[in-house]
Coordinates of N, CA and C in Angstrom, one line a residue:
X1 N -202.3 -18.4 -106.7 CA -202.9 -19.1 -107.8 C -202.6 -20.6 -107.7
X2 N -203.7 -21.2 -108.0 CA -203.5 -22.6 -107.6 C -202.9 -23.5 -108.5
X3 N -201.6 -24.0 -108.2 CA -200.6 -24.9 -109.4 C -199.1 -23.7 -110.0
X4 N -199.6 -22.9 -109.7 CA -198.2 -22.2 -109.8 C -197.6 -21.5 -108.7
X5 N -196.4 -21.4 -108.9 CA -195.4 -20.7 -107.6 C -196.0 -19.7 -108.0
X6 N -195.7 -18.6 -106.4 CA -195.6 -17.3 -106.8 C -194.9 -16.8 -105.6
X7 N -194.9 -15.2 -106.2 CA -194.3 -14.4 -105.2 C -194.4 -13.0 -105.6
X8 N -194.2 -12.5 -104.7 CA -195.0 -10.8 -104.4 C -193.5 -10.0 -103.8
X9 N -193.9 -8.6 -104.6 CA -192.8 -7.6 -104.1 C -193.4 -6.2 -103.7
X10 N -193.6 -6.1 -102.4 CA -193.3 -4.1 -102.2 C -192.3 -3.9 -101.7
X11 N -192.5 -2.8 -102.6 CA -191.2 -1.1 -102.2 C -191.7 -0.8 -101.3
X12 N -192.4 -0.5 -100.7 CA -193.3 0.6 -99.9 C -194.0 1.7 -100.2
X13 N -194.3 2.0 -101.3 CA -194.8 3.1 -102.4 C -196.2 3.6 -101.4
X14 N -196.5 4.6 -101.5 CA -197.4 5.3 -100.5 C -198.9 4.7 -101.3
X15 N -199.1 4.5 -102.5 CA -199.9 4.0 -103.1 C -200.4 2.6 -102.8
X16 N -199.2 1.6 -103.0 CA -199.3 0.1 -102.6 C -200.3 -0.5 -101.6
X17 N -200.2 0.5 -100.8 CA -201.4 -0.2 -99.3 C -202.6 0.5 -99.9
X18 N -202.2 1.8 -100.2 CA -204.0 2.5 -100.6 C -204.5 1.7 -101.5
X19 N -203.6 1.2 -102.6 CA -204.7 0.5 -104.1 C -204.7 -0.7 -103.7
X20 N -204.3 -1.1 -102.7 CA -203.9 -3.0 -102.5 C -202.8 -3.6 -103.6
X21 N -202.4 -2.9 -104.0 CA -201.5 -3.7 -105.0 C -199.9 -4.0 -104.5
X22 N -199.1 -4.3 -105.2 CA -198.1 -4.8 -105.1 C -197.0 -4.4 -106.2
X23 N -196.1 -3.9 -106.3 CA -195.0 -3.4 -107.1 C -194.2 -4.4 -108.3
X24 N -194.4 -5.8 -107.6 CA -194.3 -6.8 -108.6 C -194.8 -7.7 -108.3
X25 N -195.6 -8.7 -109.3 CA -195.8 -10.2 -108.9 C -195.6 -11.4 -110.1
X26 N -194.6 -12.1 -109.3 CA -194.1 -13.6 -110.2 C -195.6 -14.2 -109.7
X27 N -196.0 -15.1 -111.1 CA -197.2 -16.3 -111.3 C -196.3 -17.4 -112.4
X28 N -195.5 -18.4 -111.6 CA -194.9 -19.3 -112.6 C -193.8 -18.4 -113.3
X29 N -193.8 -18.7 -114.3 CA -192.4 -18.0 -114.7 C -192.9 -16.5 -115.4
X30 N -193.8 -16.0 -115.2 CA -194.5 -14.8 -116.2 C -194.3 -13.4 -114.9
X31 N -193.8 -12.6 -114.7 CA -193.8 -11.6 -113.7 C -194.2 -10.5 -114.5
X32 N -195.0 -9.4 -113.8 CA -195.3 -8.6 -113.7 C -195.0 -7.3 -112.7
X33 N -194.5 -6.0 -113.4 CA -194.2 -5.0 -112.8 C -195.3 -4.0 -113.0
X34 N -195.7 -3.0 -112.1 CA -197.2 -2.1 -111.7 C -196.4 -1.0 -112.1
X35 N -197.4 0.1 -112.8 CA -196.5 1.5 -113.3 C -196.0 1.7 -112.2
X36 N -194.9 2.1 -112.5 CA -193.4 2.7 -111.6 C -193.0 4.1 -112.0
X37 N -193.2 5.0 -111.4 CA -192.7 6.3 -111.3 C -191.4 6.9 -110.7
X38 N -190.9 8.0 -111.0 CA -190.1 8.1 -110.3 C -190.0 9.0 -108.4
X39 N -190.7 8.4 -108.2 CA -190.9 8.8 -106.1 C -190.7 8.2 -105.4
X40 N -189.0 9.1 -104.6 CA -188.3 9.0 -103.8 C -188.9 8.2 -103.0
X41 N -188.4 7.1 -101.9 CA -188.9 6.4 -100.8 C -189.2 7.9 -99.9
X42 N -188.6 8.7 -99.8 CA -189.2 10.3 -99.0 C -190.2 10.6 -99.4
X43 N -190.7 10.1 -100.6 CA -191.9 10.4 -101.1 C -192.1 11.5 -102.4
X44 N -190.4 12.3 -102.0 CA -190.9 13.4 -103.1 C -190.4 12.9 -104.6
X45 N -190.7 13.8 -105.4 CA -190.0 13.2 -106.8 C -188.6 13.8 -107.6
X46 N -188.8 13.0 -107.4 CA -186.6 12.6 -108.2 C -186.6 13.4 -109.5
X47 N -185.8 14.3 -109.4 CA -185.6 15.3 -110.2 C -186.8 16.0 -111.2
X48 N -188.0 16.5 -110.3 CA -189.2 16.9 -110.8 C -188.9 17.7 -112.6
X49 N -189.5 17.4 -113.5 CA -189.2 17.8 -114.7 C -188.5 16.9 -115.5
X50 N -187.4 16.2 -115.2 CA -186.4 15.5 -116.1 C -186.9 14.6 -116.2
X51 N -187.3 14.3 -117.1 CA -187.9 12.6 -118.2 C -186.2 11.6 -117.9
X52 N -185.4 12.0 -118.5 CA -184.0 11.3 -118.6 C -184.0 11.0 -117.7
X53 N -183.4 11.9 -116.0 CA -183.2 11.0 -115.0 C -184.0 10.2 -114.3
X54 N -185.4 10.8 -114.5 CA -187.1 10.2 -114.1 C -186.6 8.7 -114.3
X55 N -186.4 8.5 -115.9 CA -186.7 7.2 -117.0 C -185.4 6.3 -116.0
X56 N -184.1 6.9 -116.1 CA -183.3 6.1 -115.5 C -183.2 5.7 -114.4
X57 N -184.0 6.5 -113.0 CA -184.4 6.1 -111.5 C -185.7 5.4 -111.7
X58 N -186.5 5.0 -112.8 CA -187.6 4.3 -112.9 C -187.1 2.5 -112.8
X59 N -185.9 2.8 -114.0 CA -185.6 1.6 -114.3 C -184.6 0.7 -113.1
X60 N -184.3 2.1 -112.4 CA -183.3 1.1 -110.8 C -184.5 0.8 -110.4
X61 N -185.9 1.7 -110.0 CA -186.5 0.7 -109.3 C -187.4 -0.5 -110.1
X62 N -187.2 -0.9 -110.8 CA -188.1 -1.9 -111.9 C -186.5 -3.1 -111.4
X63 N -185.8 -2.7 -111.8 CA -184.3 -4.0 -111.9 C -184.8 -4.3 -110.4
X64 N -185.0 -3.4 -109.0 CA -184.6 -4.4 -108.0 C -186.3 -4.5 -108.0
X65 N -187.4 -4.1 -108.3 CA -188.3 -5.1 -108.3 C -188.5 -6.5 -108.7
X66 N -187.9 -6.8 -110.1 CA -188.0 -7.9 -111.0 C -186.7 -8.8 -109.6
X67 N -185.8 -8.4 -109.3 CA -184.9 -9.1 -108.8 C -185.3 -9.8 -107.5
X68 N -186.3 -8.9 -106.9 CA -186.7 -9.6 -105.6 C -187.5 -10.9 -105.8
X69 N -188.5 -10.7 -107.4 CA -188.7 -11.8 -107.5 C -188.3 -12.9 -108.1
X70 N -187.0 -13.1 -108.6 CA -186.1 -14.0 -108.9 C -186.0 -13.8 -110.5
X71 N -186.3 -12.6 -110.7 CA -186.4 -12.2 -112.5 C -184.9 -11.1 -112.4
X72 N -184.8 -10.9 -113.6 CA -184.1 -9.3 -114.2 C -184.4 -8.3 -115.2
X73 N -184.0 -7.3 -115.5 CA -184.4 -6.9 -116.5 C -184.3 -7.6 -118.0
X74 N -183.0 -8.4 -118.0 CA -182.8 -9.3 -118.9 C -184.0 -10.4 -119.2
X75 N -184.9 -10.3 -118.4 CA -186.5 -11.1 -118.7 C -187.5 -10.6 -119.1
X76 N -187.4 -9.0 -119.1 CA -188.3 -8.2 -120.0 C -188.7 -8.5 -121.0
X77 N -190.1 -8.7 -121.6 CA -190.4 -8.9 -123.0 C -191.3 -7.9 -123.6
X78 N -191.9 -7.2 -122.3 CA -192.9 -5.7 -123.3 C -192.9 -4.6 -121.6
X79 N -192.7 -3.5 -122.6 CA -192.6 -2.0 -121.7 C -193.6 -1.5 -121.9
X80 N -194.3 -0.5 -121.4 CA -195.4 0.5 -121.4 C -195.0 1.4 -121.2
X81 N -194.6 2.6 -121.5 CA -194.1 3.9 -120.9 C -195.4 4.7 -121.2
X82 N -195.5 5.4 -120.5 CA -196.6 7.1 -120.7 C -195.9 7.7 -119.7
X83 N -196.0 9.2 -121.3 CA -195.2 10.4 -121.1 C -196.3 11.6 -121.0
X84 N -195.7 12.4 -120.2 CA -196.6 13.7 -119.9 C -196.4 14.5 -121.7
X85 N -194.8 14.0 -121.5 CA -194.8 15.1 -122.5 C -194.1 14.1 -124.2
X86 N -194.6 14.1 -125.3 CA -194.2 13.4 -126.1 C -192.8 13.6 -126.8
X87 N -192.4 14.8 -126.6 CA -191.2 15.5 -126.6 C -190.4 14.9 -126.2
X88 N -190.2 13.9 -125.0 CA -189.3 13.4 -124.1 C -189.0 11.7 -124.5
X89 N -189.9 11.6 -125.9 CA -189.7 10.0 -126.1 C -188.2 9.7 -126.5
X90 N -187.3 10.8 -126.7 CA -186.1 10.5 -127.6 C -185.7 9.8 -126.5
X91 N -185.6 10.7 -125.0 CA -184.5 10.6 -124.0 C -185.1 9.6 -123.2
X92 N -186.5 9.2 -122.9 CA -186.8 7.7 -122.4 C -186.1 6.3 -123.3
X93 N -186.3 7.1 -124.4 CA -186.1 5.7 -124.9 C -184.7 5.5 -125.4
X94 N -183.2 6.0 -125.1 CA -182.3 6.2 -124.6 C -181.9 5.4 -123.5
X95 N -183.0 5.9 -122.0 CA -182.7 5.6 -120.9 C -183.0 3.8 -121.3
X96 N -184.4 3.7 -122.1 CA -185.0 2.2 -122.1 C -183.5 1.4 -122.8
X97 N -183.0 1.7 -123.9 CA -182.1 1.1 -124.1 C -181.0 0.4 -123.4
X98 N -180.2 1.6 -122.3 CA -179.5 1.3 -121.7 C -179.7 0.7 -120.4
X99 N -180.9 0.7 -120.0 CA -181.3 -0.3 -119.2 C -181.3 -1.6 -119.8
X100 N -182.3 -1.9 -120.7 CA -182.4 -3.1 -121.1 C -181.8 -3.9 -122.3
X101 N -180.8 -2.8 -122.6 CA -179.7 -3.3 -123.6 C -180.3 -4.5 -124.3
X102 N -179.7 -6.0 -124.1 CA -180.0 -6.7 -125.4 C -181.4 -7.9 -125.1
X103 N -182.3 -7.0 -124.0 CA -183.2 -7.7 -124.1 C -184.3 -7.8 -125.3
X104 N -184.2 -6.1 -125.4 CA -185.0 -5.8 -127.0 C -186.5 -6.4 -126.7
X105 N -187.5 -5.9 -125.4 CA -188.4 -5.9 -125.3 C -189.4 -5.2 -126.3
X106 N -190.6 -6.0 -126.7 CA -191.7 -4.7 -127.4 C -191.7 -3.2 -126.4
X107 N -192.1 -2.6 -127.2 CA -192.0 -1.4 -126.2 C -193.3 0.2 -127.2
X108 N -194.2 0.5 -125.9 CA -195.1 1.4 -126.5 C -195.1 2.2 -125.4
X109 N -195.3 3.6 -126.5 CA -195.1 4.6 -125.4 C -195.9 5.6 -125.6
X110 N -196.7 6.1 -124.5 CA -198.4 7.1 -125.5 C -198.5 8.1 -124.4
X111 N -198.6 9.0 -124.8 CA -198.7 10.6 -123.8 C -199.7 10.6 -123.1
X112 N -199.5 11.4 -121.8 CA -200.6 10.8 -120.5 C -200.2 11.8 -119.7
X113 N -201.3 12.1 -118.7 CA -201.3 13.1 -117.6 C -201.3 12.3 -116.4
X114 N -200.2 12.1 -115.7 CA -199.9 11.8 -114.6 C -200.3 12.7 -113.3
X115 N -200.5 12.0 -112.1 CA -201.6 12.3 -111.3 C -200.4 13.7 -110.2
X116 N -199.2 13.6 -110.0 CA -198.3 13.7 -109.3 C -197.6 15.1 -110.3
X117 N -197.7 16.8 -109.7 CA -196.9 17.4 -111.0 C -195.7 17.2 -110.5
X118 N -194.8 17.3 -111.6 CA -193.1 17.1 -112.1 C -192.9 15.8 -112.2
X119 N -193.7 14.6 -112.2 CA -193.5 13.2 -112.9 C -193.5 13.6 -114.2
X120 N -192.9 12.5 -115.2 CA -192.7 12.8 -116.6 C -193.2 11.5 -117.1
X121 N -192.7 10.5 -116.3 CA -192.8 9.3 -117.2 C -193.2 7.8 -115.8
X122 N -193.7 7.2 -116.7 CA -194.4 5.8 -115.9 C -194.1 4.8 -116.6
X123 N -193.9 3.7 -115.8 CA -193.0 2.8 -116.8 C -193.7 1.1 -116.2
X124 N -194.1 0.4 -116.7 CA -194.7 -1.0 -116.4 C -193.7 -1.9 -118.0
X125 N -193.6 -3.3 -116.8 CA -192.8 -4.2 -117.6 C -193.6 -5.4 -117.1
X126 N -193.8 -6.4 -118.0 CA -194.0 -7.7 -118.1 C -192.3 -8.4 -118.1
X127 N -192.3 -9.4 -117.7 CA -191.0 -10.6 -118.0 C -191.1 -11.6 -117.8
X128 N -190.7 -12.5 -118.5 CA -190.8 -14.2 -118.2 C -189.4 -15.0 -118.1
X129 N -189.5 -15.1 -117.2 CA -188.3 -15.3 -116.2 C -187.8 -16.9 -117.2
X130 N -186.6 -17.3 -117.5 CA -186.0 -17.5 -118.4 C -186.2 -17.8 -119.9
X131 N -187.0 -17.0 -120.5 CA -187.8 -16.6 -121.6 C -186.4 -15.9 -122.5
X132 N -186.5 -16.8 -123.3 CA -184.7 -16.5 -124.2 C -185.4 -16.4 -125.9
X133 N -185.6 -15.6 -126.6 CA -185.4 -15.6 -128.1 C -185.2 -16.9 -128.8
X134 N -185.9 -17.8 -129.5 CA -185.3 -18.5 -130.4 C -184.4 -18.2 -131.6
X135 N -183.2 -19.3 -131.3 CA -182.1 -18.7 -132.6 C -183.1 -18.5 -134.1
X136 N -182.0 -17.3 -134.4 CA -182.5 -17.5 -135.8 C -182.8 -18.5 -137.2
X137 N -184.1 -18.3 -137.6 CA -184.5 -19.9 -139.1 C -184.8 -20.9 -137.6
X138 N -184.9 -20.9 -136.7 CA -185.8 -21.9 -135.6 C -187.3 -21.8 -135.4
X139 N -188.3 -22.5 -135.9 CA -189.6 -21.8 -135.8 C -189.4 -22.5 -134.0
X140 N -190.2 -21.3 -133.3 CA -190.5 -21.9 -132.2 C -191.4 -23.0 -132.2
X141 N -192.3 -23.2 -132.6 CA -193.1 -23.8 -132.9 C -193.4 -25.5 -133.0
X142 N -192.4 -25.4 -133.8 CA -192.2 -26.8 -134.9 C -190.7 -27.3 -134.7
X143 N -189.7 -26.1 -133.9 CA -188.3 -26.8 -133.9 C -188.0 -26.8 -135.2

């Protein structure tokens, strides 16, 4: 994009080449992460059934995607989760916590049939890479 840095991240995801896409991409300081599931680089999936460890192997591979492109999770500002099963929102959003602890991203999460059986959960993050909260009684705005 013309006037802003950028940079691009694959995993290798068996998808990435088929859809043309890319697993992350920084444009200026705004990064973007592509739904992320939980499948193994072997391809198979990581504990088929479990939402919990699904949510928390989603989130190792979201940290070293954001990290390749010079972000963290600590730059998170909105999550997408879709769950097969709506049952499982307690224990994603558990796992979302302790991943993203005191980032306190918006976060929506809406029941979906994923293409792959024993996936539970899909997870996409936006971040803007040193994007900090204004203190409190500060309008951003006006200062």
């Amino acid at each position: 994009m013309r006037g802003w840095e950028t940079a691009e991240h694959r995993d290798g995801g068996g998808f990435e080449e088929l859809g043309g896409y890319v697993r992350a991409k920084r444009v200026g300081p705004f990064v973007f992460v592509a739904g992320t599931t939980a499948v193994e680089r072997s391809g198979r999936v990581h504990r088929p059934g479990d939402a919990a460890a699904q949510s928390r192997f989603i989130f190792e591979r979201i940290e070293a995607a954001l990290t390749a492109v010079g972000s963290s999770l600590a730059d998170v500002v909105r999550t997408r989760a879709y769950l097969v099963d709506m049952a499982d929102a307690g224990v994603f959003a558990r796992a979302h916590r302790e991943a993203l602890g005191d980032a306190r991203p918006v976060l929506t999460a809406v029941g979906a049939q994923l293409a792959t059986p024993g996936l539970m959960v899909e997870v996409e993050v936006d971040a803007i890479v040193g994007g900090r909260a204004s203190p409190a009684g500060l309008d951003p705005f006006t200062g």
